[in-house]
Coordinates of C-alpha atoms in Angstrom, one line a residue:
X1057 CA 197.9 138.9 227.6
X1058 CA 196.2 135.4 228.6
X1059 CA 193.5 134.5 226.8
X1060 CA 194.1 137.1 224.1
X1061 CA 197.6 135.9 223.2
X1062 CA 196.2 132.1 223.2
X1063 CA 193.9 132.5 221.0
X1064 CA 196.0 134.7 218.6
X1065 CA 198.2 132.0 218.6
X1066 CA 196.0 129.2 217.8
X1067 CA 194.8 131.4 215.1
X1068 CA 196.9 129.6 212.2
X1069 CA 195.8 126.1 213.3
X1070 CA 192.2 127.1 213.7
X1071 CA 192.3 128.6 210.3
X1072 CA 193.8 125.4 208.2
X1073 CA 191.0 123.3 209.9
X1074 CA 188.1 125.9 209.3
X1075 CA 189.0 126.0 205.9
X1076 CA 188.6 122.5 205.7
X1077 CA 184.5 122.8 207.2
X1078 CA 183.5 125.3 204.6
X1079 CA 184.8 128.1 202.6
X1080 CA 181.8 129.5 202.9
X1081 CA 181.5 129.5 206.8
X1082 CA 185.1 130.2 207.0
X1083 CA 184.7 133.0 205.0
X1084 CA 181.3 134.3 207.4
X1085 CA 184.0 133.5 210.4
X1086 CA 187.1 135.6 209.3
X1087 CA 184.9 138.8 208.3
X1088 CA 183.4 138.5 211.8
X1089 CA 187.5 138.1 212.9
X1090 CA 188.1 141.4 211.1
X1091 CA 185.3 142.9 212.6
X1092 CA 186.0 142.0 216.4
X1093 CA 189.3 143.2 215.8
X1094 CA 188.2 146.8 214.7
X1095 CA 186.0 146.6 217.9
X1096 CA 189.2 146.0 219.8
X1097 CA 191.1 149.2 219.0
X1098 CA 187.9 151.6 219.0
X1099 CA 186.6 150.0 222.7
X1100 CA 190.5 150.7 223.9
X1101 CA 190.3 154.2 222.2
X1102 CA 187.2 155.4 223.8
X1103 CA 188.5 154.1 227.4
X1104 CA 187.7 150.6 228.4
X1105 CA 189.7 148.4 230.0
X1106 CA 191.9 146.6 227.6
X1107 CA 191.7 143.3 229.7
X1108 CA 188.1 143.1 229.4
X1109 CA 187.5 144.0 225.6
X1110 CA 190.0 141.2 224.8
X1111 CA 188.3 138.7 226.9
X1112 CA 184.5 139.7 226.2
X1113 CA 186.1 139.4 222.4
X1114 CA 187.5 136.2 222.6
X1115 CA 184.7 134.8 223.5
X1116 CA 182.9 136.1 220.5
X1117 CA 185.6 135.2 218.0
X1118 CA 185.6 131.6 219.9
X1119 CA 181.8 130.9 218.9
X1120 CA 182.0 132.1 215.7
X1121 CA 184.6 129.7 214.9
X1122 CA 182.6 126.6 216.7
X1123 CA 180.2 128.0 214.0
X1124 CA 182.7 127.5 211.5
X1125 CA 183.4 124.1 212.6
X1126 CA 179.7 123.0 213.8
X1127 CA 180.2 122.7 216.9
X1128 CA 178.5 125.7 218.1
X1129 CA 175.3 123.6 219.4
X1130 CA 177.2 121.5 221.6
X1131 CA 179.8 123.4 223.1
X1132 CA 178.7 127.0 223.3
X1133 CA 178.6 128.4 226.9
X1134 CA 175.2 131.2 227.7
X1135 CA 178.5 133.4 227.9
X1136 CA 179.4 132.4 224.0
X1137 CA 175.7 132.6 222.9
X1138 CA 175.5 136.5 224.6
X1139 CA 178.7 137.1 223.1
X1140 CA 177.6 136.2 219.5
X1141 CA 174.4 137.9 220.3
X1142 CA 176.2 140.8 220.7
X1143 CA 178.5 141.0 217.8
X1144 CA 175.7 139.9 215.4
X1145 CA 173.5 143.1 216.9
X1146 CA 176.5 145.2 216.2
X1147 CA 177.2 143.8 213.0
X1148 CA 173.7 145.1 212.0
X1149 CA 174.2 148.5 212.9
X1150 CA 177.7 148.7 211.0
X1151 CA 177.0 150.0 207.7
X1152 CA 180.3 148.9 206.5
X1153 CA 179.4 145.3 206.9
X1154 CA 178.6 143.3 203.9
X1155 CA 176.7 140.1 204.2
X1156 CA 177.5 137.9 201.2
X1157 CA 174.8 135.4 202.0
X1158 CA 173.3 133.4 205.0
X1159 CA 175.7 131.4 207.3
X1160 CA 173.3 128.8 207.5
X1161 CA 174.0 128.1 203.9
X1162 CA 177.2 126.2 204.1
X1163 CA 175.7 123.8 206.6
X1164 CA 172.6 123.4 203.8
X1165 CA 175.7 122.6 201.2
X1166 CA 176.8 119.9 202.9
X1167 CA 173.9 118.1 204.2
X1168 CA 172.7 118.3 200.0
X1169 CA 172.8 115.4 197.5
X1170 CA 174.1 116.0 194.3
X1171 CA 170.7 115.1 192.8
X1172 CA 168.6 117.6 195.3
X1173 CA 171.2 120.0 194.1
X1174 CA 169.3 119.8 190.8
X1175 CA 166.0 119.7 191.9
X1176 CA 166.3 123.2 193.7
X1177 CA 168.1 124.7 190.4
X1178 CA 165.1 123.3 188.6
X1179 CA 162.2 124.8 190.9
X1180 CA 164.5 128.1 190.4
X1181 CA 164.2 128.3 187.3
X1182 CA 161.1 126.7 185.8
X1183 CA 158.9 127.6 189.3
X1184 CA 156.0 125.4 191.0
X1185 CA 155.4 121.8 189.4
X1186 CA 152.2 120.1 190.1
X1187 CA 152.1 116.9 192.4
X1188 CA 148.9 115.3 193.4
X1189 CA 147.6 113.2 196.0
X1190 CA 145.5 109.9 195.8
X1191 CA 143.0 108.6 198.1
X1192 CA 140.4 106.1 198.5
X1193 CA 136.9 107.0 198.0
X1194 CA 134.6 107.1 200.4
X1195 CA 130.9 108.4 200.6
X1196 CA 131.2 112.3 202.0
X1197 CA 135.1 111.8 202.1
X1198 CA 134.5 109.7 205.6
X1199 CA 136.9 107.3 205.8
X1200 CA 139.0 108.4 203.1
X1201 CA 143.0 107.1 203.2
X1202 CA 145.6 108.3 201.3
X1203 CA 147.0 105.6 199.3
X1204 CA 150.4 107.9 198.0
X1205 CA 150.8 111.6 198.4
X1206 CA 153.2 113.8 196.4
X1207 CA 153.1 112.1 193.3
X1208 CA 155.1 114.5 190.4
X1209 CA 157.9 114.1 187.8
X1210 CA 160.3 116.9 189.0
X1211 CA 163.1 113.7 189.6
X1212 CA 162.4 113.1 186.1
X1213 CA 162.5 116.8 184.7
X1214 CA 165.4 117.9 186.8
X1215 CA 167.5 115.3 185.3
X1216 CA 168.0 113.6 188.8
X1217 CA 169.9 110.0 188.7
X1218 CA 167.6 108.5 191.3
X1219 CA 164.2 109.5 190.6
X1220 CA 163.2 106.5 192.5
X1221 CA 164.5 108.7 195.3
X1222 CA 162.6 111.7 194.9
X1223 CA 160.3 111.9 197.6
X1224 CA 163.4 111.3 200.6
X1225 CA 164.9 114.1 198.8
X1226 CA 162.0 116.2 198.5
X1227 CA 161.8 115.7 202.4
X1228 CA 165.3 117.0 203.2
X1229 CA 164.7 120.1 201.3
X1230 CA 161.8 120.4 203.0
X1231 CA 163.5 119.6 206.5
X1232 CA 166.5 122.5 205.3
X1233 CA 163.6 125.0 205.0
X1234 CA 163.8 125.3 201.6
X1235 CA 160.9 123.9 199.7
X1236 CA 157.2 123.8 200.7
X1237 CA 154.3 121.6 200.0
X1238 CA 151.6 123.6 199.0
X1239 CA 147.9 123.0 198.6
X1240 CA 147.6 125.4 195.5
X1241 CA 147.5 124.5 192.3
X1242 CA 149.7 125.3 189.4
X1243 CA 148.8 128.3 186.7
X1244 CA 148.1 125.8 183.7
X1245 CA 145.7 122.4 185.2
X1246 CA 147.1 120.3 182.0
X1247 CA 150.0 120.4 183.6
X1248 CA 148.4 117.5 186.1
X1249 CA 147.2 114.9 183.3
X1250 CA 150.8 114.4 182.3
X1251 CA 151.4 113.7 186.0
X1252 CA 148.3 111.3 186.1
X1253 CA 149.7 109.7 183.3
X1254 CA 152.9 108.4 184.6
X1255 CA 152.8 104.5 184.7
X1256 CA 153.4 104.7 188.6
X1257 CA 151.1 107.0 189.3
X1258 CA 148.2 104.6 186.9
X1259 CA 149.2 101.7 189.5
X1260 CA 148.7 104.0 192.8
X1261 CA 145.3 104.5 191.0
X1262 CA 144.6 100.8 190.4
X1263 CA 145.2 100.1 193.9
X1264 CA 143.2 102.7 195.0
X1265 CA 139.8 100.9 194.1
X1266 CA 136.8 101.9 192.7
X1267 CA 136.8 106.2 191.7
X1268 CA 139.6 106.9 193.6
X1269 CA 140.1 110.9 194.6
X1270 CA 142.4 112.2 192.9
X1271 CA 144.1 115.7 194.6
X1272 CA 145.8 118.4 192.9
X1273 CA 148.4 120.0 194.8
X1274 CA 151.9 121.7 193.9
X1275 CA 156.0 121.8 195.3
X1276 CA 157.9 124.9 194.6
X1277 CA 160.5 127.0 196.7
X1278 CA 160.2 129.9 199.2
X1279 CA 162.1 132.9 199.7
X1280 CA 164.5 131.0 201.6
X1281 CA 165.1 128.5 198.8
X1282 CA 165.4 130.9 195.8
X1283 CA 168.3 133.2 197.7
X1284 CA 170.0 129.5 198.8
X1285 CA 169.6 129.0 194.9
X1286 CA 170.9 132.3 193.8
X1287 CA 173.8 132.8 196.2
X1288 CA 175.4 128.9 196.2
X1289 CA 174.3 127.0 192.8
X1290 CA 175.2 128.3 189.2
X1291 CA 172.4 128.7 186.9
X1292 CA 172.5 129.3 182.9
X1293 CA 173.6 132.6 181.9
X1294 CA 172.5 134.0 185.2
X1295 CA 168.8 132.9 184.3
X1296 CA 165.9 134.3 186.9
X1297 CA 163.6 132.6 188.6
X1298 CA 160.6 131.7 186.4
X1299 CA 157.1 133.6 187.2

């Protein structure tokens, strides 16, 4: 058997230490298992060469458990990337294959604090919050600097327990692909004047001289973010996103 019968038998081992990576991508990696293994007997079936659907499937089930483990980016061959290529292609066309949710999304779980945790369940559920923008001001805008950007109170309304932390975690989700800084403006503009009338944000004005600019902007999450939201956080009663 070979390479086949090595890697059935490091099956057990590879399991106990997948499981410890992720549920979640452990779970994405055994379907995939299942699935390669179904490939096996219908490739034998319709006449190929046994010794080449093992090995052309061991290399797929290989990467998908460097997935499983994160160590797909560094140790995958072009051989392992085709492979995966491959399977994921036929994955798509198998209408007996249920996705149960992104496999980037266990990598996202662990690279979360528990306070962003409760920002994204807050912009789920209670949508865009207004953030603004002050600058200096400057005849015809020339000149202008931005004295603080992104001022907003979603640390504060999400019940985080290091709002002094908010915007590094605003970054992250942004850098995970799930929240976006936008340049429209929320539904209801009162919304802003509580925002303006934060103690911190009154000192960014101060220091921002003479009529400083004031700009109106908002944070809320993508498509990306809300599915993240509905497949791996709990949410009251199964509440929907507001709109």
């Amino acid at each position: 058997m070979g390479r086949g019968s090595d890697l059935v038998r490091g099956l057990p081992g590879l399991v106990r230490v997948a499981a410890g990576a992720g549920w979640k991508a452990f779970s994405w990696t055994v379907g995939t298992s299942l699935t390669v293994g179904s490939d096996l007997v219908r490739r034998t079936m319709n006449g190929e060469s046994p010794a080449r659907v093992v090995a052309e499937l061991s290399a797929e089930l290989r990467t998908f458990a460097q997935h499983a483990l994160g160590l797909a980016d560094t140790t995958a061959t072009p051989d392992d990337l085709r492979a995966i290529g491959a399977t994921l292609l036929r994955r798509s066309a198998d209408v007996t294959v249920t996705e149960e949710g992104h496999p980037a999304y266990a990598r996202i779980l662990s690279e979360l604090t528990p306070d962003e945790a409760r920002i994204l369940r807050y912009l789920y559920l209670n949508g865009a919050q207004p953030a603004i923008d002050i600058r200096t001001n400057r005849p015809l805008g020339i000149g202008s600097e931005l004295v603080c950007g992104g001022l907003n109170m979603i640390g504060e309304h999400a019940g985080c327990r290091h709002t002094d932390r908010i915007h590094p975690y605003l970054t992250n989700l942004n850098r995970l692909g799930l929240v976006e800084f936008s340049k429209e403006h929320v539904a209801n503009p009162n919304r802003y004047q509580l925002v303006e009338a934060q103690p911190k944000v009154v000192e960014v004005v101060r220091r921002a001289g003479r009529a400083p600019r004031i700009i109106h902007r908002s944070i809320h999450l993508n498509a990306f973010g809300e599915d993240f939201v509905v497949t791996c956080l709990p949410t009251p009663n199964g509440s929907r996103p507001h709109t």
